[in-house]
Amino acid sequence: MAQLVSETQRSGHWETLLEQIPYAGFIGLTAQTLGDEILFCMEPLESNTGNPLLPALHGGVIAGFMETAATLNLMVSLNVDQVPKVIDFTIDYLRSGKMKPTYATCILSRQGQRIANVQVNAWQKDRETPIATARVNFLMHDK
């Protein structure tokens, strides 16, 4: 895993790392590095549907997408060789997620020796109109 994280950090190519995470493939998660920012995308797969009448994304899929994005962002940004443990995940659903591509970016808001805090924003059409925000607290592994 350490080699994949280092290679992703160096090259900006996410495919090989994402192939090692079955859930990422299941929900249609992709990622690309844009300068200093990592942009995560989740495609509107039928299996991600929560309410077929609207239709809308399942809230749990949105949360899983955001948690996975935060974990991957932290691992690649800090070149972490082990998956950090989620201590706490808090999400605020701001509006319904339509069956459209969903994007997320992460901000490392605090990093200590043992704990890291990541903020995640998810949107669909407009970055300024998020569908959800989340805060994730991680326990970092000793090196």
GROMACS .gro file of N, CA and C in nm:
model
  429
    1MET      N    1   0.083  -0.120   0.000
    1MET     CA    2   0.000   0.000   0.000
    1MET      C    3   0.087   0.126   0.000
    2ALA      N    4   0.196   0.123   0.076
    2ALA     CA    5   0.284   0.240   0.085
    2ALA      C    6   0.338   0.278  -0.052
    3GLN      N    7   0.374   0.179  -0.131
    3GLN     CA    8   0.429   0.205  -0.264
    3GLN      C    9   0.322   0.267  -0.355
    4LEU      N   10   0.200   0.218  -0.346
    4LEU     CA   11   0.091   0.273  -0.427
    4LEU      C   12   0.060   0.418  -0.390
    5VAL      N   13   0.061   0.447  -0.260
    5VAL     CA   14   0.035   0.584  -0.214
    5VAL      C   15   0.145   0.677  -0.263
    6SER      N   16   0.270   0.634  -0.251
    6SER     CA   17   0.383   0.716  -0.297
    6SER      C   18   0.376   0.740  -0.447
    7GLU      N   19   0.344   0.636  -0.521
    7GLU     CA   20   0.334   0.648  -0.667
    7GLU      C   21   0.221   0.742  -0.708
    8THR      N   22   0.108   0.733  -0.639
    8THR     CA   23  -0.005   0.822  -0.668
    8THR      C   24   0.033   0.966  -0.636
    9GLN      N   25   0.099   0.986  -0.524
    9GLN     CA   26   0.141   1.120  -0.485
    9GLN      C   27   0.238   1.178  -0.588
   10ARG      N   28   0.330   1.097  -0.634
   10ARG     CA   29   0.432   1.142  -0.728
   10ARG      C   30   0.373   1.169  -0.867
   11SER      N   31   0.293   1.075  -0.916
   11SER     CA   32   0.246   1.082  -1.055
   11SER      C   33   0.113   1.155  -1.073
   12GLY      N   34   0.029   1.155  -0.969
   12GLY     CA   35  -0.104   1.212  -0.983
   12GLY      C   36  -0.203   1.119  -1.052
   13HIS      N   37  -0.159   0.995  -1.082
   13HIS     CA   38  -0.247   0.896  -1.145
   13HIS      C   39  -0.308   0.807  -1.036
   14TRP      N   40  -0.440   0.804  -1.029
   14TRP     CA   41  -0.512   0.740  -0.919
   14TRP      C   42  -0.561   0.600  -0.949
   15GLU      N   43  -0.560   0.558  -1.074
   15GLU     CA   44  -0.625   0.433  -1.113
   15GLU      C   45  -0.576   0.312  -1.035
   16THR      N   46  -0.444   0.295  -1.024
   16THR     CA   47  -0.389   0.177  -0.958
   16THR      C   48  -0.426   0.172  -0.810
   17LEU      N   49  -0.420   0.287  -0.742
   17LEU     CA   50  -0.457   0.291  -0.601
   17LEU      C   51  -0.606   0.262  -0.584
   18LEU      N   52  -0.691   0.322  -0.667
   18LEU     CA   53  -0.835   0.301  -0.654
   18LEU      C   54  -0.876   0.157  -0.683
   19GLU      N   55  -0.801   0.088  -0.769
   19GLU     CA   56  -0.831  -0.052  -0.798
   19GLU      C   57  -0.814  -0.141  -0.675
   20GLN      N   58  -0.737  -0.097  -0.577
   20GLN     CA   59  -0.714  -0.174  -0.455
   20GLN      C   60  -0.826  -0.155  -0.352
   21ILE      N   61  -0.921  -0.067  -0.382
   21ILE     CA   62  -1.029  -0.037  -0.289
   21ILE      C   63  -1.162  -0.076  -0.355
   22PRO      N   64  -1.213  -0.195  -0.326
   22PRO     CA   65  -1.335  -0.243  -0.392
   22PRO      C   66  -1.454  -0.146  -0.379
   23TYR      N   67  -1.470  -0.083  -0.264
   23TYR     CA   68  -1.583   0.008  -0.245
   23TYR      C   69  -1.576   0.126  -0.342
   24ALA      N   70  -1.456   0.174  -0.369
   24ALA     CA   71  -1.440   0.285  -0.463
   24ALA      C   72  -1.494   0.246  -0.600
   25GLY      N   73  -1.464   0.127  -0.645
   25GLY     CA   74  -1.516   0.080  -0.773
   25GLY      C   75  -1.666   0.058  -0.769
   26PHE      N   76  -1.716   0.008  -0.657
   26PHE     CA   77  -1.859  -0.022  -0.643
   26PHE      C   78  -1.944   0.104  -0.657
   27ILE      N   79  -1.898   0.216  -0.600
   27ILE     CA   80  -1.977   0.340  -0.607
   27ILE      C   81  -1.937   0.429  -0.725
   28GLY      N   82  -1.836   0.388  -0.802
   28GLY     CA   83  -1.795   0.466  -0.918
   28GLY      C   84  -1.707   0.585  -0.885
   29LEU      N   85  -1.622   0.571  -0.782
   29LEU     CA   86  -1.535   0.680  -0.739
   29LEU      C   87  -1.412   0.689  -0.828
   30THR      N   88  -1.383   0.811  -0.873
   30THR     CA   89  -1.260   0.840  -0.945
   30THR      C   90  -1.196   0.961  -0.880
   31ALA      N   91  -1.070   0.986  -0.912
   31ALA     CA   92  -0.999   1.101  -0.855
   31ALA      C   93  -0.898   1.153  -0.955
   32GLN      N   94  -0.871   1.281  -0.944
   32GLN     CA   95  -0.765   1.341  -1.023
   32GLN      C   96  -0.701   1.454  -0.944
   33THR      N   97  -0.573   1.472  -0.966
   33THR     CA   98  -0.499   1.577  -0.899
   33THR      C   99  -0.499   1.700  -0.989
   34LEU      N  100  -0.544   1.811  -0.933
   34LEU     CA  101  -0.548   1.939  -1.005
   34LEU      C  102  -0.464   2.039  -0.928
   35GLY      N  103  -0.337   2.048  -0.961
   35GLY     CA  104  -0.247   2.136  -0.886
   35GLY      C  105  -0.228   2.082  -0.746
   36ASP      N  106  -0.263   2.163  -0.646
   36ASP     CA  107  -0.251   2.120  -0.506
   36ASP      C  108  -0.379   2.056  -0.454
   37GLU      N  109  -0.481   2.047  -0.537
   37GLU     CA  110  -0.611   1.996  -0.495
   37GLU      C  111  -0.637   1.859  -0.557
   38ILE      N  112  -0.705   1.775  -0.480
   38ILE     CA  113  -0.749   1.645  -0.532
   38ILE      C  114  -0.900   1.653  -0.549
   39LEU      N  115  -0.946   1.628  -0.671
   39LEU     CA  116  -1.089   1.632  -0.700
   39LEU      C  117  -1.140   1.488  -0.712
   40PHE      N  118  -1.235   1.454  -0.626
   40PHE     CA  119  -1.297   1.322  -0.628
   40PHE      C  120  -1.431   1.333  -0.700
   41CYS      N  121  -1.467   1.228  -0.773
   41CYS     CA  122  -1.594   1.226  -0.846
   41CYS      C  123  -1.661   1.091  -0.824
   42MET      N  124  -1.793   1.094  -0.808
   42MET     CA  125  -1.872   0.972  -0.798
   42MET      C  126  -1.977   0.977  -0.909
   43GLU      N  127  -1.972   0.879  -0.996
   43GLU     CA  128  -2.067   0.872  -1.107
   43GLU      C  129  -2.205   0.830  -1.057
   44PRO      N  130  -2.311   0.873  -1.126
   44PRO     CA  131  -2.448   0.840  -1.083
   44PRO      C  132  -2.490   0.699  -1.126
   45LEU      N  133  -2.440   0.600  -1.056
   45LEU     CA  134  -2.475   0.462  -1.087
   45LEU      C  135  -2.613   0.427  -1.031
   46GLU      N  136  -2.682   0.338  -1.099
   46GLU     CA  137  -2.815   0.296  -1.054
   46GLU      C  138  -2.810   0.236  -0.913
   47SER      N  139  -2.701   0.166  -0.882
   47SER     CA  140  -2.688   0.104  -0.749
   47SER      C  141  -2.669   0.208  -0.638
   48ASN      N  142  -2.643   0.333  -0.673
   48ASN     CA  143  -2.627   0.440  -0.573
   48ASN      C  144  -2.759   0.512  -0.542
   49THR      N  145  -2.868   0.465  -0.602
   49THR     CA  146  -2.998   0.530  -0.586
   49THR      C  147  -3.057   0.502  -0.449
   50GLY      N  148  -3.104   0.608  -0.384
   50GLY     CA  149  -3.173   0.594  -0.256
   50GLY      C  150  -3.323   0.603  -0.275
   51ASN      N  151  -3.367   0.708  -0.340
   51ASN     CA  152  -3.510   0.728  -0.366
   51ASN      C  153  -3.531   0.728  -0.517
   52PRO      N  154  -3.586   0.619  -0.571
   52PRO     CA  155  -3.605   0.610  -0.716
   52PRO      C  156  -3.715   0.703  -0.768
   53LEU      N  157  -3.801   0.753  -0.681
   53LEU     CA  158  -3.908   0.842  -0.725
   53LEU      C  159  -3.858   0.981  -0.761
   54LEU      N  160  -3.753   1.029  -0.692
   54LEU     CA  161  -3.703   1.164  -0.720
   54LEU      C  162  -3.628   1.175  -0.853
   55PRO      N  163  -3.540   1.100  -0.895
   55PRO     CA  164  -3.454   1.006  -0.822
   55PRO      C  165  -3.341   1.080  -0.749
   56ALA      N  166  -3.292   1.019  -0.642
   56ALA     CA  167  -3.189   1.081  -0.559
   56ALA      C  168  -3.087   0.976  -0.515
   57LEU      N  169  -2.967   1.024  -0.488
   57LEU     CA  170  -2.862   0.937  -0.435
   57LEU      C  171  -2.896   0.895  -0.293
   58HIS      N  172  -2.853   0.777  -0.255
   58HIS     CA  173  -2.871   0.727  -0.118
   58HIS      C  174  -2.778   0.806  -0.027
   59GLY      N  175  -2.830   0.850   0.086
   59GLY     CA  176  -2.749   0.928   0.181
   59GLY      C  177  -2.627   0.853   0.230
   60GLY      N  178  -2.640   0.722   0.248
   60GLY     CA  179  -2.526   0.642   0.292
   60GLY      C  180  -2.417   0.634   0.188
   61VAL      N  181  -2.456   0.636   0.061
   61VAL     CA  182  -2.356   0.635  -0.047
   61VAL      C  183  -2.282   0.769  -0.050
   62ILE      N  184  -2.356   0.879  -0.030
   62ILE     CA  185  -2.291   1.010  -0.024
   62ILE      C  186  -2.191   1.013   0.091
   63ALA      N  187  -2.233   0.964   0.208
   63ALA     CA  188  -2.144   0.961   0.324
   63ALA      C  189  -2.023   0.872   0.299
   64GLY      N  190  -2.045   0.755   0.241
   64GLY     CA  191  -1.934   0.665   0.210
   64GLY      C  192  -1.836   0.725   0.111
   65PHE      N  193  -1.889   0.794   0.011
   65PHE     CA  194  -1.807   0.865  -0.087
   65PHE      C  195  -1.720   0.969  -0.018
   66MET      N  196  -1.781   1.047   0.070
   66MET     CA  197  -1.707   1.154   0.137
   66MET      C  198  -1.603   1.099   0.235
   67GLU      N  199  -1.637   0.993   0.307
   67GLU     CA  200  -1.540   0.932   0.399
   67GLU      C  201  -1.423   0.871   0.323
   68THR      N  202  -1.452   0.804   0.213
   68THR     CA  203  -1.346   0.745   0.132
   68THR      C  204  -1.257   0.853   0.073
   69ALA      N  205  -1.318   0.962   0.025
   69ALA     CA  206  -1.241   1.074  -0.029
   69ALA      C  207  -1.149   1.133   0.078
   70ALA      N  208  -1.201   1.152   0.199
   70ALA     CA  209  -1.120   1.208   0.307
   70ALA      C  210  -1.002   1.117   0.341
   71THR      N  211  -1.028   0.987   0.346
   71THR     CA  212  -0.922   0.890   0.378
   71THR      C  213  -0.814   0.891   0.271
   72LEU      N  214  -0.854   0.884   0.145
   72LEU     CA  215  -0.757   0.884   0.035
   72LEU      C  216  -0.680   1.015   0.029
   73ASN      N  217  -0.751   1.125   0.048
   73ASN     CA  218  -0.686   1.256   0.046
   73ASN      C  219  -0.579   1.265   0.153
   74LEU      N  220  -0.612   1.220   0.273
   74LEU     CA  221  -0.516   1.223   0.384
   74LEU      C  222  -0.396   1.134   0.355
   75MET      N  223  -0.422   1.014   0.307
   75MET     CA  224  -0.312   0.920   0.279
   75MET      C  225  -0.215   0.975   0.175
   76VAL      N  226  -0.269   1.029   0.067
   76VAL     CA  227  -0.182   1.078  -0.041
   76VAL      C  228  -0.117   1.211  -0.004
   77SER      N  229  -0.192   1.300   0.060
   77SER     CA  230  -0.136   1.431   0.096
   77SER      C  231  -0.020   1.419   0.195
   78LEU      N  232  -0.033   1.326   0.290
   78LEU     CA  233   0.070   1.310   0.392
   78LEU      C  234   0.163   1.193   0.365
   79ASN      N  235   0.141   1.123   0.252
   79ASN     CA  236   0.220   1.004   0.217
   79ASN      C  237   0.218   0.901   0.330
   80VAL      N  238   0.098   0.871   0.378
   80VAL     CA  239   0.076   0.776   0.486
   80VAL      C  240   0.077   0.635   0.428
   81ASP      N  241   0.148   0.544   0.491
   81ASP     CA  242   0.160   0.409   0.436
   81ASP      C  243   0.057   0.310   0.488
   82GLN      N  244  -0.022   0.349   0.589
   82GLN     CA  245  -0.129   0.264   0.640
   82GLN      C  246  -0.260   0.344   0.638
   83VAL      N  247  -0.369   0.275   0.623
   83VAL     CA  248  -0.499   0.342   0.623
   83VAL      C  249  -0.525   0.395   0.764
   84PRO      N  250  -0.545   0.527   0.778
   84PRO     CA  251  -0.572   0.582   0.911
   84PRO      C  252  -0.711   0.539   0.960
   85LYS      N  253  -0.725   0.527   1.090
   85LYS     CA  254  -0.852   0.483   1.150
   85LYS      C  255  -0.945   0.603   1.169
   86VAL      N  256  -1.069   0.587   1.124
   86VAL     CA  257  -1.169   0.692   1.144
   86VAL      C  258  -1.213   0.689   1.290
   87ILE      N  259  -1.198   0.801   1.358
   87ILE     CA  260  -1.244   0.814   1.496
   87ILE      C  261  -1.389   0.861   1.497
   88ASP      N  262  -1.417   0.960   1.413
   88ASP     CA  263  -1.549   1.022   1.413
   88ASP      C  264  -1.578   1.076   1.273
   89PHE      N  265  -1.700   1.059   1.229
   89PHE     CA  266  -1.744   1.111   1.099
   89PHE      C  267  -1.876   1.183   1.121
   90THR      N  268  -1.880   1.311   1.089
   90THR     CA  269  -2.002   1.390   1.105
   90THR      C  270  -2.037   1.451   0.970
   91ILE      N  271  -2.160   1.429   0.927
   91ILE     CA  272  -2.203   1.481   0.797
   91ILE      C  273  -2.326   1.570   0.814
   92ASP      N  274  -2.330   1.675   0.736
   92ASP     CA  275  -2.446   1.762   0.727
   92ASP      C  276  -2.499   1.753   0.585
   93TYR      N  277  -2.620   1.699   0.571
   93TYR     CA  278  -2.685   1.693   0.440
   93TYR      C  279  -2.754   1.827   0.417
   94LEU      N  280  -2.716   1.896   0.312
   94LEU     CA  281  -2.768   2.030   0.288
   94LEU      C  282  -2.881   2.033   0.186
   95ARG      N  283  -2.879   1.940   0.092
   95ARG     CA  284  -2.984   1.929  -0.009
   95ARG      C  285  -2.978   1.790  -0.070
   96SER      N  286  -3.081   1.755  -0.142
   96SER     CA  287  -3.089   1.623  -0.203
   96SER      C  288  -2.982   1.607  -0.310
   97GLY      N  289  -2.918   1.491  -0.310
   97GLY     CA  290  -2.821   1.459  -0.414
   97GLY      C  291  -2.893   1.397  -0.532
   98LYS      N  292  -2.894   1.466  -0.642
   98LYS     CA  293  -2.961   1.415  -0.762
   98LYS      C  294  -2.875   1.307  -0.828
   99MET      N  295  -2.932   1.238  -0.923
   99MET     CA  296  -2.859   1.134  -0.996
   99MET      C  297  -2.773   1.200  -1.104
  100LYS      N  298  -2.671   1.272  -1.058
  100LYS     CA  299  -2.575   1.342  -1.142
  100LYS      C  300  -2.437   1.314  -1.085
  101PRO      N  301  -2.332   1.341  -1.161
  101PRO     CA  302  -2.198   1.326  -1.103
  101PRO      C  303  -2.185   1.413  -0.978
  102THR      N  304  -2.122   1.357  -0.876
  102THR     CA  305  -2.103   1.426  -0.749
  102THR      C  306  -1.954   1.443  -0.727
  103TYR      N  307  -1.914   1.562  -0.687
  103TYR     CA  308  -1.773   1.595  -0.670
  103TYR      C  309  -1.744   1.626  -0.524
  104ALA      N  310  -1.619   1.605  -0.484
  104ALA     CA  311  -1.579   1.636  -0.347
  104ALA      C  312  -1.434   1.681  -0.344
  105THR      N  313  -1.407   1.774  -0.256
  105THR     CA  314  -1.270   1.815  -0.226
  105THR      C  315  -1.253   1.812  -0.075
  106CYS      N  316  -1.129   1.799  -0.032
  106CYS     CA  317  -1.099   1.786   0.110
  106CYS      C  318  -0.997   1.892   0.152
  107ILE      N  319  -1.008   1.933   0.277
  107ILE     CA  320  -0.912   2.026   0.336
  107ILE      C  321  -0.862   1.964   0.465
  108LEU      N  322  -0.731   1.949   0.476
  108LEU     CA  323  -0.671   1.903   0.601
  108LEU      C  324  -0.671   2.022   0.695
  109SER      N  325  -0.764   2.022   0.791
  109SER     CA  326  -0.781   2.139   0.876
  109SER      C  327  -0.692   2.137   1.000
  110ARG      N  328  -0.649   2.019   1.041
  110ARG     CA  329  -0.559   2.010   1.156
  110ARG      C  330  -0.484   1.879   1.149
  111GLN      N  331  -0.355   1.886   1.177
  111GLN     CA  332  -0.275   1.764   1.180
  111GLN      C  333  -0.183   1.768   1.301
  112GLY      N  334  -0.198   1.669   1.386
  112GLY     CA  335  -0.106   1.652   1.497
  112GLY      C  336  -0.029   1.523   1.476
  113GLN      N  337   0.043   1.480   1.577
  113GLN     CA  338   0.119   1.356   1.565
  113GLN      C  339   0.028   1.234   1.564
  114ARG      N  340  -0.084   1.241   1.637
  114ARG     CA  341  -0.171   1.125   1.649
  114ARG      C  342  -0.307   1.143   1.583
  115ILE      N  343  -0.352   1.268   1.569
  115ILE     CA  344  -0.486   1.296   1.519
  115ILE      C  345  -0.477   1.389   1.397
  116ALA      N  346  -0.563   1.364   1.299
  116ALA     CA  347  -0.577   1.453   1.184
  116ALA      C  348  -0.725   1.480   1.162
  117ASN      N  349  -0.758   1.603   1.124
  117ASN     CA  350  -0.896   1.642   1.098
  117ASN      C  351  -0.908   1.686   0.952
  118VAL      N  352  -1.006   1.630   0.882
  118VAL     CA  353  -1.027   1.662   0.741
  118VAL      C  354  -1.171   1.711   0.723
  119GLN      N  355  -1.185   1.819   0.647
  119GLN     CA  356  -1.316   1.872   0.612
  119GLN      C  357  -1.343   1.836   0.467
  120VAL      N  358  -1.464   1.790   0.437
  120VAL     CA  359  -1.500   1.747   0.302
  120VAL      C  360  -1.624   1.825   0.256
  121ASN      N  361  -1.619   1.874   0.133
  121ASN     CA  362  -1.733   1.940   0.072
  121ASN      C  363  -1.771   1.865  -0.054
  122ALA      N  364  -1.900   1.833  -0.067
  122ALA     CA  365  -1.950   1.761  -0.185
  122ALA      C  366  -2.054   1.847  -0.256
  123TRP      N  367  -2.047   1.850  -0.388
  123TRP     CA  368  -2.141   1.927  -0.468
  123TRP      C  369  -2.168   1.853  -0.598
  124GLN      N  370  -2.264   1.906  -0.673
  124GLN     CA  371  -2.295   1.845  -0.802
  124GLN      C  372  -2.274   1.945  -0.915
  125LYS      N  373  -2.360   2.040  -0.929
  125LYS     CA  374  -2.351   2.134  -1.041
  125LYS      C  375  -2.256   2.249  -1.013
  126ASP      N  376  -2.259   2.300  -0.892
  126ASP     CA  377  -2.185   2.421  -0.857
  126ASP      C  378  -2.113   2.402  -0.724
  127ARG      N  379  -1.985   2.426  -0.723
  127ARG     CA  380  -1.905   2.411  -0.601
  127ARG      C  381  -1.957   2.498  -0.488
  128GLU      N  382  -2.016   2.611  -0.522
  128GLU     CA  383  -2.068   2.704  -0.421
  128GLU      C  384  -2.203   2.661  -0.364
  129THR      N  385  -2.259   2.552  -0.417
  129THR     CA  386  -2.387   2.500  -0.369
  129THR      C  387  -2.367   2.354  -0.328
  130PRO      N  388  -2.305   2.331  -0.213
  130PRO     CA  389  -2.278   2.192  -0.172
  130PRO      C  390  -2.405   2.116  -0.137
  131ILE      N  391  -2.399   1.984  -0.162
  131ILE     CA  392  -2.511   1.899  -0.120
  131ILE      C  393  -2.486   1.843   0.020
  132ALA      N  394  -2.358   1.841   0.061
  132ALA     CA  395  -2.323   1.790   0.195
  132ALA      C  396  -2.184   1.840   0.234
  133THR      N  397  -2.165   1.855   0.363
  133THR     CA  398  -2.032   1.882   0.418
  133THR      C  399  -2.007   1.780   0.529
  134ALA      N  400  -1.882   1.747   0.549
  134ALA     CA  401  -1.849   1.648   0.653
  134ALA      C  402  -1.718   1.685   0.720
  135ARG      N  403  -1.704   1.636   0.841
  135ARG     CA  404  -1.580   1.649   0.917
  135ARG      C  405  -1.540   1.509   0.962
  136VAL      N  406  -1.414   1.475   0.937
  136VAL     CA  407  -1.366   1.341   0.970
  136VAL      C  408  -1.243   1.355   1.058
  137ASN      N  409  -1.244   1.286   1.171
  137ASN     CA  410  -1.129   1.283   1.261
  137ASN      C  411  -1.063   1.146   1.247
  138PHE      N  412  -0.933   1.147   1.225
  138PHE     CA  413  -0.857   1.024   1.204
  138PHE      C  414  -0.753   1.005   1.314
  139LEU      N  415  -0.732   0.878   1.349
  139LEU     CA  416  -0.620   0.839   1.434
  139LEU      C  417  -0.509   0.794   1.341
  140MET      N  418  -0.396   0.861   1.350
  140MET     CA  419  -0.283   0.828   1.263
  140MET      C  420  -0.204   0.714   1.326
  141HIS      N  421  -0.150   0.627   1.243
  141HIS     CA  422  -0.069   0.516   1.291
  141HIS      C  423   0.072   0.564   1.320
  142ASP      N  424   0.136   0.503   1.419
  142ASP     CA  425   0.276   0.532   1.447
  142ASP      C  426   0.361   0.476   1.335
  143LYS      N  427   0.464   0.550   1.298
  143LYS     CA  428   0.552   0.502   1.190
  143LYS      C  429   0.660   0.413   1.245
   0.00000   0.00000   0.00000
